[in-house]
Amino acid sequence: MSQHQPAFDYFTTTFHGTVCQPGQDGYDQAREVWNATGRDLMPAMIVRPHTAAAVAHAVRFARGVGLPIAVRSGGHSPAALGTIDRGLVIDLSALTAIDIDPVTRLVRVQPGLTWGEVAGALHPHGLAITAGDVGSVGVGGLTQGGGIGWFVRQYGLAIDRLRSAQLVTAAGELLNVSATEHPEVFWALRGAGANLGVITELEFEAHPAGLIYGGMLAFDASDPAEGARLLTTFARLAHEAPEELTMQGLFMAAPPAPFVPSHLIGKTIFAVASVYSGDLAHGEAVMAPLRALAPVAFDLTGPMPYPAMFQLTEEGGMRGFRHTIRSGFLDDVDPQAAAQLATEIQIMQPGQVVQLRPLGGQLARVPAGATAFAHRTARFLLMVGQAVPEPGLDGLAWMITNRMFAPFEAHVTGLYGNFAGAQDVNPAHTAFTARHRERIARVKSQLDPHNVFARNVNVRPQLADVALA
């Protein structure tokens, strides 16, 4: 029997929500997160609060018995930060309220919603919020790290549409923050929010969406020279395109899908996933330079409701796989690095991916010091990863991931906090500039001086540890 069991039992009787402990029915299911490496961890307790007050109760309980805390929204952290060994997991998936004002476009959402659910609720009003590439990604987690999504070039980050938030502090108190109420906390929350507490509500200003011109088209990239040409040309065209067009370029193994030509199945392809949110009448013309990259292997682009994009990316939300990931921002796509990468990936296995996201536009127009997100001027975000089904393949997966990332390793600067992986050492020092870290640490010192919320891209509250460098 755990030394804390009497306290656990009392907490269970007073908590407004559900509680699950090891040995109880549903425990293994409750501790599942997107990255199945989280199965290696055994939380002492998993709670699903039904109210913000219940979240506060859970935080006070964990502090009282000395349990470390992990906070989970959608559970999509590549480093499995939504779970913790022998600690308390605060699972927000029961907090799913949404309130939409179509006139003001103000949308109040709770963090247990997914971005697919939010998109579905907003679509009948002709609205959306720029965030989330995969529908099962949680609202709370993605927003705290910035929120690079399908409208990033036209409308910026998710945090750029955030108008206010409510969070539970390490003291178990509810705090409302905005540009006028606790503005310094609001500054830090937009990019480093996981360090400050548990977000229990967010208010966004939505933007027009409705029908988009989007989807995916792909090209044969099984020849190294052709693969390198496709990548570098795509990078150039992406920044020449109107800001209403946000895209991703992806190297992957062609899946055995009905729309994939049989001779390409299993071969390396270069796919372009895109959302054009401008005048639909211009969609064909805007995509024409991309279609002219090379003979098209398959083309699934056209007018569609914005939520339909999540059907094309739903494979990225599948659970049960162990994930490795390396990532970073790029100022340019070096041709030599592109050539080395294209050679490295000529034989790709299912689950391997190289993703290049062109940035810029509205993201870059927001001043670097306006929020805690520190990489406004980066032109690209590069991510490489591998998904495997079994623990025994972890070593091989990391070897493959590091080899795919190696050509660009000398060129990347910084880290997107939402893409932090298990091999990122001291990720806060790459996710935030020294100046941003110092300012975040000052806020952290006031809200969480004992670093209760440390299971994240952690900025310690002690200023000595975040000296300018």
Coordinates of C-alpha atoms in Angstrom, one line a residue:
M1 CA 0.0 0.0 0.0
S2 CA 1.4 3.4 -0.9
Q3 CA 2.3 5.7 1.9
H4 CA -0.1 8.2 0.2
Q5 CA -3.0 5.8 -0.1
P6 CA -5.1 7.3 2.8
A7 CA -4.7 10.8 1.2
F8 CA -5.5 9.3 -2.3
D9 CA -8.7 7.7 -0.9
Y10 CA -9.8 11.0 0.7
F11 CA -9.0 13.0 -2.4
T12 CA -11.1 10.5 -4.5
T13 CA -14.2 11.1 -2.3
T14 CA -13.9 14.9 -2.6
F15 CA -12.8 15.3 -6.3
H16 CA -15.3 16.5 -8.9
G17 CA -14.2 14.3 -11.8
T18 CA -12.9 10.8 -12.4
V19 CA -9.8 9.2 -10.7
C20 CA -7.9 6.2 -11.9
Q21 CA -5.0 4.4 -10.1
P22 CA -2.7 1.5 -11.0
G23 CA -4.6 -1.8 -10.8
Q24 CA -8.0 -0.3 -11.5
D25 CA -10.1 -1.0 -14.5
G26 CA -9.3 1.4 -17.3
Y27 CA -5.9 2.5 -15.9
D28 CA -3.9 1.3 -19.0
Q29 CA -6.3 3.0 -21.3
A30 CA -6.3 6.2 -19.3
R31 CA -2.5 6.5 -19.4
E32 CA -2.2 6.2 -23.2
V33 CA -0.8 9.2 -25.1
W34 CA 0.0 9.7 -28.8
N35 CA 3.7 8.7 -28.4
A36 CA 3.5 5.1 -27.1
T37 CA 6.9 5.6 -25.4
G38 CA 4.6 7.0 -22.7
R39 CA 3.7 3.4 -21.9
D40 CA 7.1 3.1 -20.2
L41 CA 5.8 5.5 -17.5
M42 CA 3.4 4.5 -14.7
P43 CA 1.5 7.5 -13.1
A44 CA 0.5 7.2 -9.5
M45 CA -2.9 8.7 -10.4
I46 CA -4.7 10.0 -13.4
V47 CA -7.5 12.5 -12.8
R48 CA -10.0 14.0 -15.2
P49 CA -11.5 17.1 -13.7
H50 CA -14.9 18.3 -14.7
T51 CA -14.5 21.9 -13.7
A52 CA -11.7 24.5 -13.3
A53 CA -12.2 24.3 -9.5
A54 CA -11.5 20.6 -9.7
V55 CA -8.3 21.3 -11.6
A56 CA -7.3 23.6 -8.8
H57 CA -8.2 20.9 -6.2
A58 CA -6.0 18.4 -8.1
V59 CA -3.0 20.8 -8.1
R60 CA -3.3 21.5 -4.4
F61 CA -3.6 17.8 -3.7
A62 CA -0.5 16.9 -5.7
R63 CA 1.5 19.6 -4.0
G64 CA 0.3 18.5 -0.6
V65 CA 1.4 14.9 -1.0
G66 CA 4.5 15.8 -3.0
L67 CA 3.5 14.3 -6.4
P68 CA 5.1 15.7 -9.6
I69 CA 2.5 16.8 -12.1
A70 CA 2.0 16.3 -15.8
V71 CA -0.8 18.1 -17.6
R72 CA -2.5 16.6 -20.7
S73 CA -4.8 18.2 -23.2
G74 CA -4.7 16.1 -26.4
G75 CA -1.7 14.1 -25.4
H76 CA 0.2 14.7 -28.6
S77 CA 3.6 15.8 -27.1
P78 CA 6.4 14.1 -29.2
A79 CA 8.3 13.7 -25.9
A80 CA 5.2 12.2 -24.1
L81 CA 5.1 15.1 -21.7
G82 CA 1.4 14.4 -21.1
T83 CA 2.3 11.6 -18.7
I84 CA 4.7 11.1 -15.9
D85 CA 6.2 8.3 -13.8
R86 CA 4.9 8.0 -10.3
G87 CA 3.2 11.3 -10.4
L88 CA -0.2 12.9 -11.0
V89 CA -1.6 13.3 -14.5
I90 CA -4.2 16.0 -14.9
D91 CA -6.1 14.9 -18.0
L92 CA -8.2 17.8 -19.3
S93 CA -10.2 15.8 -21.8
A94 CA -13.5 16.2 -19.9
L95 CA -13.3 20.0 -20.3
T96 CA -14.9 20.4 -23.7
A97 CA -17.2 23.4 -23.6
I98 CA -17.2 25.9 -26.5
D99 CA -19.1 29.1 -26.9
I100 CA -19.2 31.0 -30.2
D101 CA -20.3 34.5 -30.9
P102 CA -20.6 34.7 -34.7
V103 CA -21.0 38.5 -34.6
T104 CA -17.8 39.4 -32.6
R105 CA -16.0 36.2 -33.7
L106 CA -15.0 35.6 -30.1
V107 CA -14.8 31.9 -29.2
R108 CA -14.4 30.6 -25.7
V109 CA -13.1 27.1 -25.6
Q110 CA -11.9 24.6 -22.9
P111 CA -8.6 22.8 -23.4
G112 CA -9.9 19.3 -23.6
L113 CA -11.3 20.0 -27.1
T114 CA -9.3 18.9 -30.1
W115 CA -8.7 21.3 -33.1
G116 CA -10.8 19.0 -35.3
E117 CA -13.7 19.5 -32.9
V118 CA -13.2 23.3 -32.9
A119 CA -13.0 23.4 -36.7
G120 CA -16.2 21.4 -37.0
A121 CA -18.0 23.7 -34.5
L122 CA -16.8 26.9 -36.2
H123 CA -17.3 25.9 -39.8
P124 CA -21.1 26.4 -39.9
H125 CA -20.4 30.1 -39.0
G126 CA -17.8 30.5 -41.8
L127 CA -15.0 30.8 -39.2
A128 CA -11.8 29.0 -38.1
I129 CA -8.9 29.5 -35.8
T130 CA -5.4 29.1 -37.2
A131 CA -4.1 26.0 -35.5
G132 CA -3.7 22.3 -35.6
D133 CA -2.6 20.2 -38.6
V134 CA -4.0 17.0 -37.2
G135 CA -7.6 17.0 -35.9
S136 CA -6.9 15.0 -32.7
V137 CA -4.3 17.6 -31.4
G138 CA -5.6 19.2 -28.2
V139 CA -6.4 22.9 -28.0
G140 CA -4.6 23.6 -24.7
G141 CA -1.3 22.0 -25.4
L142 CA -0.8 23.3 -28.9
T143 CA -1.8 26.9 -28.0
Q144 CA 0.7 27.1 -25.1
G145 CA 3.6 26.4 -27.4
G146 CA 2.5 28.9 -30.1
G147 CA 0.3 27.0 -32.6
I148 CA 1.7 26.7 -36.1
G149 CA -1.3 25.6 -38.3
W150 CA -2.9 25.7 -41.6
F151 CA -3.4 29.5 -41.7
V152 CA -0.1 30.5 -40.2
R153 CA 1.0 32.7 -43.2
Q154 CA -2.3 34.6 -43.4
Y155 CA -3.3 34.8 -39.7
G156 CA -0.2 34.0 -37.7
L157 CA 0.0 31.6 -34.8
A158 CA -2.9 30.4 -32.6
I159 CA -1.5 32.7 -29.8
D160 CA -1.8 35.7 -32.2
R161 CA -5.6 35.1 -32.1
L162 CA -5.8 34.5 -28.3
R163 CA -7.5 37.3 -26.4
S164 CA -7.6 36.0 -22.9
A165 CA -7.2 32.8 -20.8
Q166 CA -7.9 31.4 -17.4
L167 CA -5.4 29.2 -15.7
V168 CA -4.8 27.5 -12.4
T169 CA -1.6 28.5 -10.7
A170 CA 0.8 26.4 -8.7
A171 CA -1.0 27.7 -5.6
G172 CA -4.2 26.3 -6.8
E173 CA -5.7 29.7 -7.6
L174 CA -7.7 30.7 -10.7
L175 CA -6.2 33.6 -12.6
N176 CA -7.7 35.4 -15.6
V177 CA -5.1 36.9 -17.9
S178 CA -5.3 39.2 -21.0
A179 CA -3.6 42.2 -22.5
T180 CA -5.1 44.3 -19.7
E181 CA -5.3 41.8 -16.8
H182 CA -2.0 40.4 -15.7
P183 CA -0.4 41.4 -19.0
E184 CA 3.0 40.0 -18.2
V185 CA 1.5 36.6 -17.5
F186 CA -0.4 36.8 -20.7
W187 CA 2.8 37.6 -22.5
A188 CA 4.5 34.5 -21.1
L189 CA 1.5 32.2 -21.6
R190 CA 1.6 32.8 -25.4
G191 CA 4.5 30.5 -26.1
A192 CA 5.5 29.2 -22.7
G193 CA 2.2 28.6 -21.0
A194 CA 2.9 25.1 -19.8
N195 CA 5.4 26.7 -17.4
L196 CA 2.8 28.8 -15.7
G197 CA -0.1 26.5 -14.7
V198 CA -3.0 24.6 -16.1
I199 CA -5.0 26.5 -18.7
T200 CA -8.7 25.9 -18.1
E201 CA -10.3 28.2 -20.7
L202 CA -9.1 30.2 -23.7
E203 CA -10.8 33.0 -25.7
F204 CA -9.8 33.4 -29.3
E205 CA -10.8 35.8 -32.0
A206 CA -11.7 33.6 -35.0
H207 CA -11.1 34.5 -38.6
P208 CA -13.0 33.9 -41.8
A209 CA -12.6 30.4 -43.3
G210 CA -15.5 28.4 -44.7
L211 CA -14.6 26.8 -48.0
I212 CA -10.9 26.6 -48.8
Y213 CA -8.9 25.4 -51.8
G214 CA -6.7 22.7 -50.3
G215 CA -5.7 19.1 -50.1
M216 CA -2.6 17.2 -51.2
L217 CA -0.7 16.5 -54.4
A218 CA 2.4 14.4 -54.8
F219 CA 5.4 13.6 -57.1
D220 CA 7.8 10.7 -57.6
A221 CA 10.9 11.5 -55.5
S222 CA 12.6 8.1 -55.8
D223 CA 15.6 9.6 -57.7
P224 CA 17.9 11.5 -55.4
A225 CA 18.6 14.4 -57.8
E226 CA 14.9 14.8 -58.4
G227 CA 14.1 14.7 -54.7
A228 CA 16.6 17.4 -54.0
R229 CA 15.2 19.5 -56.9
L230 CA 11.6 19.1 -55.7
L231 CA 12.5 20.2 -52.1
T232 CA 14.5 23.3 -53.1
T233 CA 12.1 24.4 -55.8
F234 CA 9.1 23.9 -53.4
A235 CA 10.9 26.1 -50.8
R236 CA 11.3 28.9 -53.3
L237 CA 7.8 28.7 -54.7
A238 CA 6.3 28.6 -51.2
H239 CA 7.7 32.0 -50.4
E240 CA 6.7 33.4 -53.8
A241 CA 3.1 32.3 -53.2
P242 CA 0.4 34.6 -51.7
E243 CA 0.2 34.6 -48.0
E244 CA -3.2 33.0 -48.2
L245 CA -1.5 29.8 -49.2
T246 CA 0.1 27.8 -46.3
M247 CA 1.8 24.5 -47.3
Q248 CA 3.9 21.6 -46.1
G249 CA 6.3 19.7 -48.1
L250 CA 6.7 16.0 -47.1
F251 CA 8.9 13.2 -48.0
M252 CA 7.3 9.8 -47.2
A253 CA 6.8 6.3 -48.5
A254 CA 3.8 6.2 -50.9
P255 CA 1.0 4.3 -49.1
P256 CA -1.0 1.5 -50.6
A257 CA -4.0 3.8 -51.1
P258 CA -6.4 3.6 -54.1
F259 CA -5.3 7.0 -55.4
V260 CA -1.6 6.1 -55.5
P261 CA -0.3 4.6 -58.8
S262 CA 0.6 1.0 -58.2
H263 CA 4.2 1.5 -59.5
L264 CA 4.8 4.1 -56.8
I265 CA 3.6 2.2 -53.7
G266 CA 6.4 1.9 -51.2
K267 CA 8.6 4.4 -53.1
T268 CA 9.7 7.8 -51.8
I269 CA 7.3 10.6 -52.8
F270 CA 7.3 14.3 -52.2
A271 CA 3.8 15.4 -51.2
V272 CA 2.6 19.0 -50.9
A273 CA -0.3 19.5 -48.4
S274 CA -1.9 22.9 -48.7
V275 CA -4.6 25.3 -47.6
Y276 CA -5.4 28.3 -49.7
S277 CA -7.8 30.6 -47.9
G278 CA -8.2 33.3 -50.5
D279 CA -10.7 33.7 -53.3
L280 CA -11.6 30.2 -54.4
A281 CA -11.8 31.4 -58.0
H282 CA -8.0 31.9 -57.8
G283 CA -7.2 28.5 -56.3
E284 CA -6.3 26.8 -59.6
A285 CA -4.0 29.6 -60.6
V286 CA -2.3 29.8 -57.2
M287 CA -1.6 26.0 -57.2
A288 CA -0.5 26.0 -60.8
P289 CA 3.3 26.6 -60.1
L290 CA 3.2 23.7 -57.6
R291 CA 1.5 21.3 -60.1
A292 CA 4.2 22.3 -62.6
L293 CA 7.0 21.1 -60.3
A294 CA 7.0 17.7 -62.1
P295 CA 4.6 15.1 -63.5
V296 CA 1.9 14.7 -60.8
A297 CA 1.6 11.3 -59.2
F298 CA -1.7 12.1 -57.6
D299 CA -3.7 15.2 -57.0
L300 CA -6.3 15.5 -54.2
T301 CA -6.6 19.2 -54.2
G302 CA -9.7 21.3 -54.8
P303 CA -12.4 23.3 -53.1
M304 CA -13.4 21.7 -49.7
P305 CA -14.7 22.6 -46.3
Y306 CA -11.7 23.5 -44.1
P307 CA -12.5 20.6 -41.6
A308 CA -12.0 18.1 -44.4
M309 CA -8.3 18.8 -44.3
F310 CA -8.2 16.7 -41.1
Q311 CA -9.3 13.7 -43.0
L312 CA -6.1 13.9 -45.1
T313 CA -3.9 14.1 -42.0
E314 CA -5.8 11.7 -39.6
E315 CA -3.0 9.1 -40.0
G316 CA -0.7 11.5 -38.1
G317 CA -3.0 11.2 -35.1
M318 CA -3.0 7.4 -34.9
R319 CA -2.0 6.1 -31.5
G320 CA 0.0 3.0 -30.5
F321 CA 3.3 3.9 -32.2
R322 CA 6.5 4.9 -30.6
H323 CA 7.8 8.2 -32.1
T324 CA 11.3 9.7 -32.5
I325 CA 11.5 13.3 -33.7
R326 CA 14.2 15.9 -34.5
S327 CA 13.3 19.4 -35.6
G328 CA 14.4 23.0 -35.9
F329 CA 14.0 26.3 -37.8
L330 CA 15.8 27.1 -41.0
D331 CA 16.5 30.4 -42.7
D332 CA 17.1 28.7 -46.0
V333 CA 17.1 25.3 -47.6
D334 CA 20.7 24.6 -48.4
P335 CA 21.0 22.8 -51.8
Q336 CA 23.9 20.6 -50.6
A337 CA 21.9 19.6 -47.5
A338 CA 18.9 18.9 -49.7
A339 CA 20.9 16.6 -51.9
Q340 CA 22.3 14.7 -49.0
L341 CA 18.8 14.3 -47.5
A342 CA 17.4 13.1 -50.8
T343 CA 20.1 10.5 -51.0
E344 CA 19.4 9.4 -47.4
I345 CA 15.7 8.9 -47.9
Q346 CA 15.6 6.9 -51.1
I347 CA 14.4 3.9 -49.2
M348 CA 11.7 5.0 -46.7
Q349 CA 9.7 2.8 -44.5
P350 CA 6.1 3.4 -43.4
G351 CA 6.2 5.8 -40.4
Q352 CA 9.2 7.8 -41.7
V353 CA 8.6 11.4 -42.6
V354 CA 10.5 14.6 -43.4
Q355 CA 8.3 17.7 -43.2
L356 CA 9.3 21.2 -44.3
R357 CA 6.9 24.0 -43.4
P358 CA 7.4 27.4 -45.1
L359 CA 6.6 30.2 -42.7
G360 CA 6.6 34.0 -42.9
G361 CA 3.7 36.2 -43.7
Q362 CA 1.6 37.4 -40.7
L363 CA 3.7 35.2 -38.3
A364 CA 6.8 37.3 -39.2
R365 CA 5.0 40.7 -38.9
V366 CA 4.3 40.3 -35.2
P367 CA 7.3 41.8 -33.3
A368 CA 9.7 39.2 -31.8
G369 CA 9.1 40.5 -28.3
A370 CA 5.3 40.6 -28.5
T371 CA 4.9 37.1 -27.1
A372 CA 7.0 34.4 -25.5
F373 CA 7.2 32.6 -28.9
A374 CA 10.7 33.5 -30.0
H375 CA 11.2 32.5 -33.7
R376 CA 9.1 35.0 -35.6
T377 CA 11.5 35.6 -38.5
A378 CA 12.3 31.9 -39.3
R379 CA 11.5 31.1 -42.9
F380 CA 11.0 27.3 -42.5
L381 CA 10.4 24.7 -39.8
L382 CA 11.9 21.3 -40.5
M383 CA 10.8 18.1 -38.7
V384 CA 12.0 14.5 -39.3
G385 CA 10.5 11.6 -37.5
Q386 CA 10.0 7.8 -37.3
A387 CA 7.1 5.8 -35.9
V388 CA 7.7 2.2 -34.8
P389 CA 5.3 -0.3 -33.2
E390 CA 7.6 -2.0 -30.7
P391 CA 10.0 -0.9 -27.9
G392 CA 12.8 -3.1 -29.4
L393 CA 12.9 -0.9 -32.5
D394 CA 13.6 2.4 -30.6
G395 CA 17.3 2.3 -31.2
L396 CA 16.9 1.7 -34.9
A397 CA 14.3 4.5 -35.1
W398 CA 16.6 7.0 -33.4
M399 CA 19.4 6.0 -35.7
I400 CA 17.2 6.6 -38.8
T401 CA 15.8 9.8 -37.5
N402 CA 19.3 11.2 -36.7
R403 CA 20.6 10.2 -40.1
M404 CA 17.7 12.0 -41.9
F405 CA 18.2 15.1 -39.7
A406 CA 22.0 15.1 -40.0
P407 CA 22.3 17.0 -43.4
F408 CA 20.5 20.0 -41.9
E409 CA 21.8 19.8 -38.3
A410 CA 24.4 22.5 -38.8
H411 CA 21.7 24.8 -40.4
V412 CA 18.9 24.7 -37.9
T413 CA 18.5 27.4 -35.3
G414 CA 16.0 27.2 -32.4
L415 CA 13.3 24.8 -31.5
Y416 CA 9.5 24.8 -31.8
G417 CA 8.5 23.9 -28.3
N418 CA 5.5 21.8 -29.5
F419 CA 8.0 19.6 -31.5
A420 CA 10.4 19.0 -28.6
G421 CA 11.6 15.4 -28.6
A422 CA 13.3 13.0 -26.2
Q423 CA 16.7 13.8 -27.5
D424 CA 16.4 17.6 -27.1
V425 CA 18.7 18.4 -24.2
N426 CA 17.6 21.5 -22.2
P427 CA 15.0 22.4 -24.9
A428 CA 14.2 25.7 -23.3
H429 CA 17.6 27.0 -24.3
T430 CA 16.8 26.4 -28.0
A431 CA 13.0 27.1 -27.9
F432 CA 13.5 30.6 -26.3
T433 CA 16.1 33.2 -26.8
A434 CA 18.1 34.3 -23.8
R435 CA 16.1 37.4 -23.5
H436 CA 12.8 35.5 -23.7
R437 CA 14.0 33.0 -21.1
E438 CA 14.9 35.7 -18.7
R439 CA 11.4 37.3 -19.0
I440 CA 9.6 34.0 -18.8
A441 CA 11.7 33.1 -15.7
R442 CA 10.6 36.4 -14.0
V443 CA 7.0 35.5 -14.5
K444 CA 7.6 31.9 -13.5
S445 CA 9.3 33.1 -10.3
Q446 CA 6.1 34.9 -9.3
L447 CA 3.6 32.2 -10.3
D448 CA 5.5 29.0 -9.7
P449 CA 8.7 29.6 -7.7
H450 CA 9.1 25.9 -6.8
N451 CA 8.8 24.8 -10.4
V452 CA 5.7 22.6 -9.8
F453 CA 5.0 22.7 -13.5
A454 CA 8.3 21.3 -14.8
R455 CA 7.0 18.6 -17.1
N456 CA 7.3 20.8 -20.2
V457 CA 9.8 22.8 -22.2
N458 CA 10.9 24.0 -18.8
V459 CA 12.2 27.5 -17.9
R460 CA 13.3 27.3 -14.3
P461 CA 12.2 30.1 -12.0
Q462 CA 15.6 30.7 -10.6
L463 CA 17.0 33.7 -12.6
A464 CA 20.6 32.5 -12.0
D465 CA 19.8 29.5 -14.2
V466 CA 18.6 31.6 -17.2
A467 CA 21.4 34.3 -17.3
L468 CA 21.7 36.1 -20.6
A469 CA 24.2 34.4 -22.9

